[in-house]
PDB file of C-alpha atoms and ligand atoms in Angstrom:
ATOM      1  CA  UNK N   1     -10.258 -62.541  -6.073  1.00  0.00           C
ATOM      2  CA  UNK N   2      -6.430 -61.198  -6.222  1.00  0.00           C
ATOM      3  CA  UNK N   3      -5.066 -59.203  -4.142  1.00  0.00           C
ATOM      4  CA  UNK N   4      -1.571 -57.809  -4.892  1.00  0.00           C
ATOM      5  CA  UNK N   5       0.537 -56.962  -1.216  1.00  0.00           C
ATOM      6  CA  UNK N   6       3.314 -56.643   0.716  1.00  0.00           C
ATOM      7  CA  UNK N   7       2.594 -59.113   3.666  1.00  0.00           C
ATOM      8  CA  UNK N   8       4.403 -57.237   6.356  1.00  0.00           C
ATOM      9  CA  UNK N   9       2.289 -53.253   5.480  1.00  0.00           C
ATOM     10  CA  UNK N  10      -0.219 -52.739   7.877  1.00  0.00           C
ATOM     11  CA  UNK N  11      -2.498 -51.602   4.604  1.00  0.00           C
ATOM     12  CA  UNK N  12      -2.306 -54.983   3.156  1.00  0.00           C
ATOM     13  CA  UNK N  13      -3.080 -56.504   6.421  1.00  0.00           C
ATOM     14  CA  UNK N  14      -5.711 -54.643   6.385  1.00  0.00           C
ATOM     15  CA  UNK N  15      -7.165 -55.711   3.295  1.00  0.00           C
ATOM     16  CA  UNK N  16      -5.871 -59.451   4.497  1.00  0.00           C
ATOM     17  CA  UNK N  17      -8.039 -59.142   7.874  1.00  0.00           C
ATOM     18  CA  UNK N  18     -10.868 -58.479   5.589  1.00  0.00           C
ATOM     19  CA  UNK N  19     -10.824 -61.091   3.482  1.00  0.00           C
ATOM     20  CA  UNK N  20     -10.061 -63.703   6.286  1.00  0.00           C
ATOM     21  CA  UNK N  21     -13.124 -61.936   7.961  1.00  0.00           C
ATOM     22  CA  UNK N  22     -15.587 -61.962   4.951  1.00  0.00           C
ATOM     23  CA  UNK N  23     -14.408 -65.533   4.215  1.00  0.00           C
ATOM     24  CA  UNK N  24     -14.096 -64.999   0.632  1.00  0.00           C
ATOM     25  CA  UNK N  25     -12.125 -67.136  -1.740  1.00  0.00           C
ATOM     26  CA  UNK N  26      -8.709 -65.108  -2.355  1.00  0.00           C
ATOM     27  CA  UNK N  27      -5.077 -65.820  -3.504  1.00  0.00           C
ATOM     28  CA  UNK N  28      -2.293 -63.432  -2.294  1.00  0.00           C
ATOM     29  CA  UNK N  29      -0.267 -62.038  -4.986  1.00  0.00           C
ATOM     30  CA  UNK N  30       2.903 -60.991  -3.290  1.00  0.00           C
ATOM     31  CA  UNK N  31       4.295 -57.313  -4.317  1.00  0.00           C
ATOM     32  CA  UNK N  32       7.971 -56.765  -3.755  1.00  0.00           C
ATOM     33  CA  UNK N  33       8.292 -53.564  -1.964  1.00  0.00           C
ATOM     34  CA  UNK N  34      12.324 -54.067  -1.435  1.00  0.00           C
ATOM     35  CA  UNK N  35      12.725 -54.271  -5.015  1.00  0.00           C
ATOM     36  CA  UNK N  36       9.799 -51.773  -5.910  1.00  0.00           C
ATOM     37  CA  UNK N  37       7.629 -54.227  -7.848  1.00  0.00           C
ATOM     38  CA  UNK N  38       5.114 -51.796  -6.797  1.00  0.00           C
ATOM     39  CA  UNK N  39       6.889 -49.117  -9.097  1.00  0.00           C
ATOM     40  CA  UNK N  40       7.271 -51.131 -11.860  1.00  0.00           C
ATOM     41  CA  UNK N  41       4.992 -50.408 -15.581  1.00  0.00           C
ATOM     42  CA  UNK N  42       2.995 -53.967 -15.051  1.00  0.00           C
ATOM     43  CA  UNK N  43       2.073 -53.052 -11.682  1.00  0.00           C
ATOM     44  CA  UNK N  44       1.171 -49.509 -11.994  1.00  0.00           C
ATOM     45  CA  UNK N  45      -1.236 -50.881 -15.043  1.00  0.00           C
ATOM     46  CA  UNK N  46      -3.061 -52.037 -11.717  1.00  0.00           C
ATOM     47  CA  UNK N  47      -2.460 -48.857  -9.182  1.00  0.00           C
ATOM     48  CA  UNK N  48      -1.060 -45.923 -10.731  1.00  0.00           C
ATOM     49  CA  UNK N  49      -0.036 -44.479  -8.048  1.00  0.00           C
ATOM     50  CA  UNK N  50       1.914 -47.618  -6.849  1.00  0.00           C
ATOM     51  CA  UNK N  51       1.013 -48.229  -3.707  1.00  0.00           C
ATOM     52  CA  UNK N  52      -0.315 -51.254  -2.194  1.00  0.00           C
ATOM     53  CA  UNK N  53      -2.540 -53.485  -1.520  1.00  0.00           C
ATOM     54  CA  UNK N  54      -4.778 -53.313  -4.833  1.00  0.00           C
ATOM     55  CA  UNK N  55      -7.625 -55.962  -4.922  1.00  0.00           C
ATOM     56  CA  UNK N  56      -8.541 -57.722  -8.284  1.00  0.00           C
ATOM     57  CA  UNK N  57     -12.272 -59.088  -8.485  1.00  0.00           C
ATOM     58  CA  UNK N  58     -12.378 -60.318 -11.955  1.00  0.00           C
ATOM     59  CA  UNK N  59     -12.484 -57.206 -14.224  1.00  0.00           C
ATOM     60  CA  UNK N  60     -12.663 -55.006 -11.069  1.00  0.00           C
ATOM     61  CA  UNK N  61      -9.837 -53.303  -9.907  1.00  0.00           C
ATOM     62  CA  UNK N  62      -9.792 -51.882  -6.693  1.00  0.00           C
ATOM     63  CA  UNK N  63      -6.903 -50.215  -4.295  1.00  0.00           C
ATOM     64  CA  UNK N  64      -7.006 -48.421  -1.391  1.00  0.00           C
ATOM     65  CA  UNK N  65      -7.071 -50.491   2.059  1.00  0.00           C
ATOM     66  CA  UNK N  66     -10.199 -48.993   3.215  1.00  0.00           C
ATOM     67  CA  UNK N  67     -12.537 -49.102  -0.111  1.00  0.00           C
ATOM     68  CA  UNK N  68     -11.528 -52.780  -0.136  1.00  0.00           C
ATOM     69  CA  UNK N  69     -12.953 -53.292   2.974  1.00  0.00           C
ATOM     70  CA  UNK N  70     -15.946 -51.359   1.848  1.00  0.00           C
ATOM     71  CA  UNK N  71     -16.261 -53.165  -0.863  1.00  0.00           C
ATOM     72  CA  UNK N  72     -15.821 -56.997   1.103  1.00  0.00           C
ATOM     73  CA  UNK N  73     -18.574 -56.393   3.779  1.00  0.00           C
ATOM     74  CA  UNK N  74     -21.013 -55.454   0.683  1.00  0.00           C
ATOM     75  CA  UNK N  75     -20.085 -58.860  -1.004  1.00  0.00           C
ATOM     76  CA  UNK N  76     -20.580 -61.158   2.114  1.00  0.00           C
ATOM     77  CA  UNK N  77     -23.450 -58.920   3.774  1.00  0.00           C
ATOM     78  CA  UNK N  78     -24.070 -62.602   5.469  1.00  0.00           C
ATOM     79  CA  UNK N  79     -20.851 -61.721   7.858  1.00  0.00           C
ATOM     80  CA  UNK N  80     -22.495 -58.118   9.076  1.00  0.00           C
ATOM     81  CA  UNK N  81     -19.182 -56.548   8.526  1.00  0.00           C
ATOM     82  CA  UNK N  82     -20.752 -53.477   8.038  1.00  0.00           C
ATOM     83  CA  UNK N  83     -23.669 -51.684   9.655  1.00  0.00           C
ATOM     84  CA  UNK N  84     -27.482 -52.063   9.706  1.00  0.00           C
ATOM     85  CA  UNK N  85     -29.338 -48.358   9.398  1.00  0.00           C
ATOM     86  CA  UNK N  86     -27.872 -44.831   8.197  1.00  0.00           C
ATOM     87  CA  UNK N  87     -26.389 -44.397  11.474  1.00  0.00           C
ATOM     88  CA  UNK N  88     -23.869 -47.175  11.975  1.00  0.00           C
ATOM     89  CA  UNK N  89     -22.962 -47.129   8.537  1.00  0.00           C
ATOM     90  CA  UNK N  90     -21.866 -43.360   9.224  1.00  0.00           C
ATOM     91  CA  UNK N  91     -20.135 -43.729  12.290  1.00  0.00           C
ATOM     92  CA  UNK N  92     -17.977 -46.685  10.782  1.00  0.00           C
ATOM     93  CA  UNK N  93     -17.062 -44.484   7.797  1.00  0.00           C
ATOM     94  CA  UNK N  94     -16.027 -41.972  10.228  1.00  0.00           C
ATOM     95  CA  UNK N  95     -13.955 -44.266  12.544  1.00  0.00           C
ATOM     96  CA  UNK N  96     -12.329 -45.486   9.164  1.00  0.00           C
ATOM     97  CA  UNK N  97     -11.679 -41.920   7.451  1.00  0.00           C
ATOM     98  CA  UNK N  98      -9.998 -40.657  11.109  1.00  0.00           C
ATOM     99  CA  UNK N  99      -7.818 -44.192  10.214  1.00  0.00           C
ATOM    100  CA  UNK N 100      -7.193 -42.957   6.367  1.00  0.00           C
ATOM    101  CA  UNK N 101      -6.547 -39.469   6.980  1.00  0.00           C
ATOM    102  CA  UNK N 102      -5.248 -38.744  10.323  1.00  0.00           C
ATOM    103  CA  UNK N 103      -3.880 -42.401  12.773  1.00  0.00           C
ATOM    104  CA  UNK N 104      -2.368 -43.682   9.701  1.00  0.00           C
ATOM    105  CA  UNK N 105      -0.216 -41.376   8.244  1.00  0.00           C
ATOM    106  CA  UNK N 106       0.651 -40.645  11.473  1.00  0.00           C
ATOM    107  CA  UNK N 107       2.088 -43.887  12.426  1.00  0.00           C
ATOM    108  CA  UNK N 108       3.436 -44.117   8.582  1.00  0.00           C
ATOM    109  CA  UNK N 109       5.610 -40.789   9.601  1.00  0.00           C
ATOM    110  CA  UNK N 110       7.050 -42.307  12.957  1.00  0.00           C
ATOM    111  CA  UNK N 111       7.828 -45.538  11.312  1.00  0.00           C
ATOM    112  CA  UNK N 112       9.346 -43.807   8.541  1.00  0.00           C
ATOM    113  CA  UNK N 113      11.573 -41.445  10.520  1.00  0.00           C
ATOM    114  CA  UNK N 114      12.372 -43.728  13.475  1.00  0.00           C
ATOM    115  CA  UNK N 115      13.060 -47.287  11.560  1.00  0.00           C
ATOM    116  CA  UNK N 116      12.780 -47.182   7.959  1.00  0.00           C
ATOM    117  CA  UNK N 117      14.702 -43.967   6.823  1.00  0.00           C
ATOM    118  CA  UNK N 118      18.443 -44.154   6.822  1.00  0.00           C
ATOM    119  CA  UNK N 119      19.361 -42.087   9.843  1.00  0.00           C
ATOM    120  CA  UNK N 120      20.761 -39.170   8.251  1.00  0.00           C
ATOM    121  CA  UNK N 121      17.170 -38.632   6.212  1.00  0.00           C
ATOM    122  CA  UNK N 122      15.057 -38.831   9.749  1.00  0.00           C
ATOM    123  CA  UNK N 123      13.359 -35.663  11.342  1.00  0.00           C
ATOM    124  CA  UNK N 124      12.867 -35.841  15.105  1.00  0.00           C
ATOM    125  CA  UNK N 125      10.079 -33.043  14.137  1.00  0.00           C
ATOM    126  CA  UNK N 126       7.676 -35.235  12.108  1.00  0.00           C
ATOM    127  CA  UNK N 127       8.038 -37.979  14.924  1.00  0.00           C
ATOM    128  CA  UNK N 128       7.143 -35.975  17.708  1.00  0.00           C
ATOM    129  CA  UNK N 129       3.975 -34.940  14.970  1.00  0.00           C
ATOM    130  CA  UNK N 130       3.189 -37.750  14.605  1.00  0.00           C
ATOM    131  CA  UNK N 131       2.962 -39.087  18.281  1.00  0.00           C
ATOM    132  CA  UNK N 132       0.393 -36.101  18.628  1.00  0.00           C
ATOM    133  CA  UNK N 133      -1.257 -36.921  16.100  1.00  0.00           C
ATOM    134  CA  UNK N 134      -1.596 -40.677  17.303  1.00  0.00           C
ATOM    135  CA  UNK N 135      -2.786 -39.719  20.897  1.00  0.00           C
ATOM    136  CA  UNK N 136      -5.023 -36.958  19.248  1.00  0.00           C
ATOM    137  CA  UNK N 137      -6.806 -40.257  17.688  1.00  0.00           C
ATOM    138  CA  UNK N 138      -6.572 -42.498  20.223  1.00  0.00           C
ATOM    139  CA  UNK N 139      -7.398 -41.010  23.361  1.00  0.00           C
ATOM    140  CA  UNK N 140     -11.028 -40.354  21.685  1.00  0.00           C
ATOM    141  CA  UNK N 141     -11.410 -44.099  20.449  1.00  0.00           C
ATOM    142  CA  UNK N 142     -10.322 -45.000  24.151  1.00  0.00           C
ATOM    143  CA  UNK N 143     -13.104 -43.035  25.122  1.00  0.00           C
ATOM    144  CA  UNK N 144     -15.419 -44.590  22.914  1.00  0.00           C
ATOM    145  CA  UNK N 145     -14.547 -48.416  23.770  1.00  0.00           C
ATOM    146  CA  UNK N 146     -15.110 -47.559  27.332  1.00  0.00           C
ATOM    147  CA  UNK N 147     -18.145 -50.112  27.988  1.00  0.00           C
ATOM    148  CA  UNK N 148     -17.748 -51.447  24.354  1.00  0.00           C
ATOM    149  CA  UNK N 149     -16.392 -54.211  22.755  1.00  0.00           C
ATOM    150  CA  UNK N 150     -16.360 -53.131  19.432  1.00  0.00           C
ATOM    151  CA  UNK N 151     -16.426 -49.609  18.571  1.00  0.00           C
ATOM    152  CA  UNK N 152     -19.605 -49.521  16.461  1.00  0.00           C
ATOM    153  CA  UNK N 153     -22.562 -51.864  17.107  1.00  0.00           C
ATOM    154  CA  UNK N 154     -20.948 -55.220  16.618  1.00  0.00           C
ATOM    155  CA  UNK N 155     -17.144 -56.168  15.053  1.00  0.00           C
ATOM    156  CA  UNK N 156     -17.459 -54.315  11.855  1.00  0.00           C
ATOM    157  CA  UNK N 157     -14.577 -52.894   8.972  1.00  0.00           C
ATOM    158  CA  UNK N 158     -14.161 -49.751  11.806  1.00  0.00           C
ATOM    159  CA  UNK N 159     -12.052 -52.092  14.165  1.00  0.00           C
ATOM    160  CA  UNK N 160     -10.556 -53.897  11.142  1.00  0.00           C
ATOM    161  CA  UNK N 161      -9.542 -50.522   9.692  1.00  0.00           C
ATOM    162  CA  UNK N 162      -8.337 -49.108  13.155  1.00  0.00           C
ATOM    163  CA  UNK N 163      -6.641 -52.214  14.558  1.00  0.00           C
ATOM    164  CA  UNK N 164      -4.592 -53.150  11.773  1.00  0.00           C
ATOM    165  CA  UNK N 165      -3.045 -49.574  12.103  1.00  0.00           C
ATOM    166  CA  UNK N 166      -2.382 -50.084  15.657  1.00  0.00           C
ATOM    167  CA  UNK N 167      -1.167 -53.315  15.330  1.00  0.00           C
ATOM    168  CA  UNK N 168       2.489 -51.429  14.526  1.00  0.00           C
ATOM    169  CA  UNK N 169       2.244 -49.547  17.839  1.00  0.00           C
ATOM    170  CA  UNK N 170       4.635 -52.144  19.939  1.00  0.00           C
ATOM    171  CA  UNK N 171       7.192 -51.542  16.758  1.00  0.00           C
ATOM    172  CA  UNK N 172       7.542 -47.755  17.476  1.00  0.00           C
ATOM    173  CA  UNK N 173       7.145 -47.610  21.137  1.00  0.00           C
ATOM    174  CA  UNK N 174       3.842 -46.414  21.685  1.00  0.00           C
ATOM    175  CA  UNK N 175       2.384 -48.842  24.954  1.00  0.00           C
ATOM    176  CA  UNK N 176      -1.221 -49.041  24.178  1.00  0.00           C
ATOM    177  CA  UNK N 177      -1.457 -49.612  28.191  1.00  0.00           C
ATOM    178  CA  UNK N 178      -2.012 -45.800  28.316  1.00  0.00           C
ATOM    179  CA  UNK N 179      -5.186 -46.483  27.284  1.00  0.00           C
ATOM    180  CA  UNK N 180      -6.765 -49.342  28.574  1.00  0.00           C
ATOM    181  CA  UNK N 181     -10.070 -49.675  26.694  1.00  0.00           C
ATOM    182  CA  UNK N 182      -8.065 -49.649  23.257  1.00  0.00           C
ATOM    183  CA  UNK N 183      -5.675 -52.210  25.049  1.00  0.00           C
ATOM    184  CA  UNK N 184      -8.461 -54.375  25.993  1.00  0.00           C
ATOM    185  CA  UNK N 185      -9.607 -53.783  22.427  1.00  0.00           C
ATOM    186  CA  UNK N 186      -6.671 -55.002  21.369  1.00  0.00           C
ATOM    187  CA  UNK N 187      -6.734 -58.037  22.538  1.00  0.00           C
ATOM    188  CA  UNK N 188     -10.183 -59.063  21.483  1.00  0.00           C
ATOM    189  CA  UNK N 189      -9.241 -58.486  17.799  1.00  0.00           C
ATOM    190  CA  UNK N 190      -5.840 -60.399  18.595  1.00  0.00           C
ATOM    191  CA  UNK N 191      -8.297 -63.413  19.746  1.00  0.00           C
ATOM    192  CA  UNK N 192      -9.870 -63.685  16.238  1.00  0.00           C
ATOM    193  CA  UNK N 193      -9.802 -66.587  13.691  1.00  0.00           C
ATOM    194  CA  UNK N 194      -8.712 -63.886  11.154  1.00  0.00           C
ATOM    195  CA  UNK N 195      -6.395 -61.996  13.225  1.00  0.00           C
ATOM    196  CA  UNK N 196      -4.327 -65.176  14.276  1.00  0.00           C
ATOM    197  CA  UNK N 197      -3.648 -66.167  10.558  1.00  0.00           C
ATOM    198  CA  UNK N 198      -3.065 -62.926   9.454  1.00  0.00           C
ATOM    199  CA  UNK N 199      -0.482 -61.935  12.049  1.00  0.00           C
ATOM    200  CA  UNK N 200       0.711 -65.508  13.057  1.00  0.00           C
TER     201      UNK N 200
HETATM  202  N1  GSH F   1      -4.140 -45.089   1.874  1.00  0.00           N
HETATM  203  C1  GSH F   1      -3.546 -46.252   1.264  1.00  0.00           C
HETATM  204  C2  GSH F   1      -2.092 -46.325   1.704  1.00  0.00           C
HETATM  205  C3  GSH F   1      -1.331 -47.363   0.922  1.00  0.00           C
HETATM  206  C4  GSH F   1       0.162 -47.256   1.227  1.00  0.00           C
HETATM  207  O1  GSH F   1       0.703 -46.155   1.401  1.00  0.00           O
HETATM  208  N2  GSH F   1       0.816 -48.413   1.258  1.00  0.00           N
HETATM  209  C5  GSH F   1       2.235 -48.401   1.484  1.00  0.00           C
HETATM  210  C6  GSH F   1       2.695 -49.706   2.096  1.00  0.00           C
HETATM  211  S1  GSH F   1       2.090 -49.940   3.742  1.00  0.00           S
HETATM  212  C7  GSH F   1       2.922 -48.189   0.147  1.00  0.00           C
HETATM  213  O2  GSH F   1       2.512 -48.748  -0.846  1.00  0.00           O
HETATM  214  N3  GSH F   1       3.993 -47.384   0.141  1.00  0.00           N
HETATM  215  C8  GSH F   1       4.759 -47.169  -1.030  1.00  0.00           C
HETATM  216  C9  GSH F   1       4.691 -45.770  -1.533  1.00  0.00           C
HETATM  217  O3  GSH F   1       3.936 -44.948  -0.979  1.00  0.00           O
HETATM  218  O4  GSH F   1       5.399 -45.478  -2.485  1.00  0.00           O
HETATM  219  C10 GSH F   1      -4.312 -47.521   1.636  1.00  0.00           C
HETATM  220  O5  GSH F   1      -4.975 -47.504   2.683  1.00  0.00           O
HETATM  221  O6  GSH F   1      -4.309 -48.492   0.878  1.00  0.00           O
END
């Protein structure tokens, strides 16, 4: 398997952690970003939208961070990276979607308008959004990890999907030590094989 990335985006890493996790053979195909390589005709043969990561599985072409992970637990079922009945299946996909649709974009908008944006493009607005937003998320998963180590049954894609997101939280000042369960969280999935080569 392929997959095309920026090392440094939180949704490659994402993808990454899952690999490293499912312990499936991979090469890293690196993508650009600072020259938009992922903008470029060859590439957007791959994701036409041009985003990244996009995974390659011989004649299989998948993209979005979240489907890949999908998609990696159901080809090493051996590493349980997913759930066992209906139940745990569901609540990871809804852990995951509240990371696709609502935590981050969220933390995608602060980064964008507190580090990445030249100063005259940033809007004070869409940070103080998105710092709602991010406590709207994770003051619920804090209550969920609260006697958990993992926020479905056992490590699954849900903390992959969730942690690599929060991973950039130090980078635009938001102290996880507001909420100590996720904190604690935290520092489980920085203990991790995966996590360790991923993030160095
Ligand atoms: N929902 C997508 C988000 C992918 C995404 O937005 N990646 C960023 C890098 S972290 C990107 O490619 N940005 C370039 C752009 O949107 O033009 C996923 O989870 O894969």
């Amino acid at each position: 398997m392929k997959l095309h990335g920026f090392p440094m985006s939180p949704n490659t890493r994402r993808a990454l952690l899952g690999l490293e996790e499912s312990e499936l053979a991979y090469e890293l195909v690196p993508v650009d970003m600072m020259t938009a390589a992922h903008k470029q005709p060859d590439y957007l043969k791959l994701h036409p939208m041009g985003r990244v990561p996009v995974l390659v599985d011989g004649d299989f072409v998948l993209w979005e961070s979240n489907a890949i992970l999908r998609y990696l637990a159901e080809r090493a079922p051996y590493k349980q990276l997913d759930g066992d009945s209906a139940r745990s299946r569901a609540e990871i996909a809804q852990w995951t979607f509240v990371n696709a649709a609502h935590l981050s974009p969220a933390l995608a908008h602060i980064f964008a308008h507190t580090i990445r944006l030249p100063e005259e493009q940033r809007i004070a607005k869409l940070v103080e959004n998105g710092r709602a937003e991010v406590a709207r998320c994770v003051g619920p998963l804090d209550a969920r990890l609260q006697g958990r180590d993992w926020i479905v049954e056992r490590f699954s894609i849900a903390d992959i999907s969730i942690g690599a997101s929060l991973a950039v939280a130090p980078m635009i000042g938001i102290d996880l030590a507001a909420y100590p369960h996720v904190a604690a969280w935290m520092s489980r999935l920085q203990g991790r094989t995966a996590w360790k080569k991923i993030y160095g």
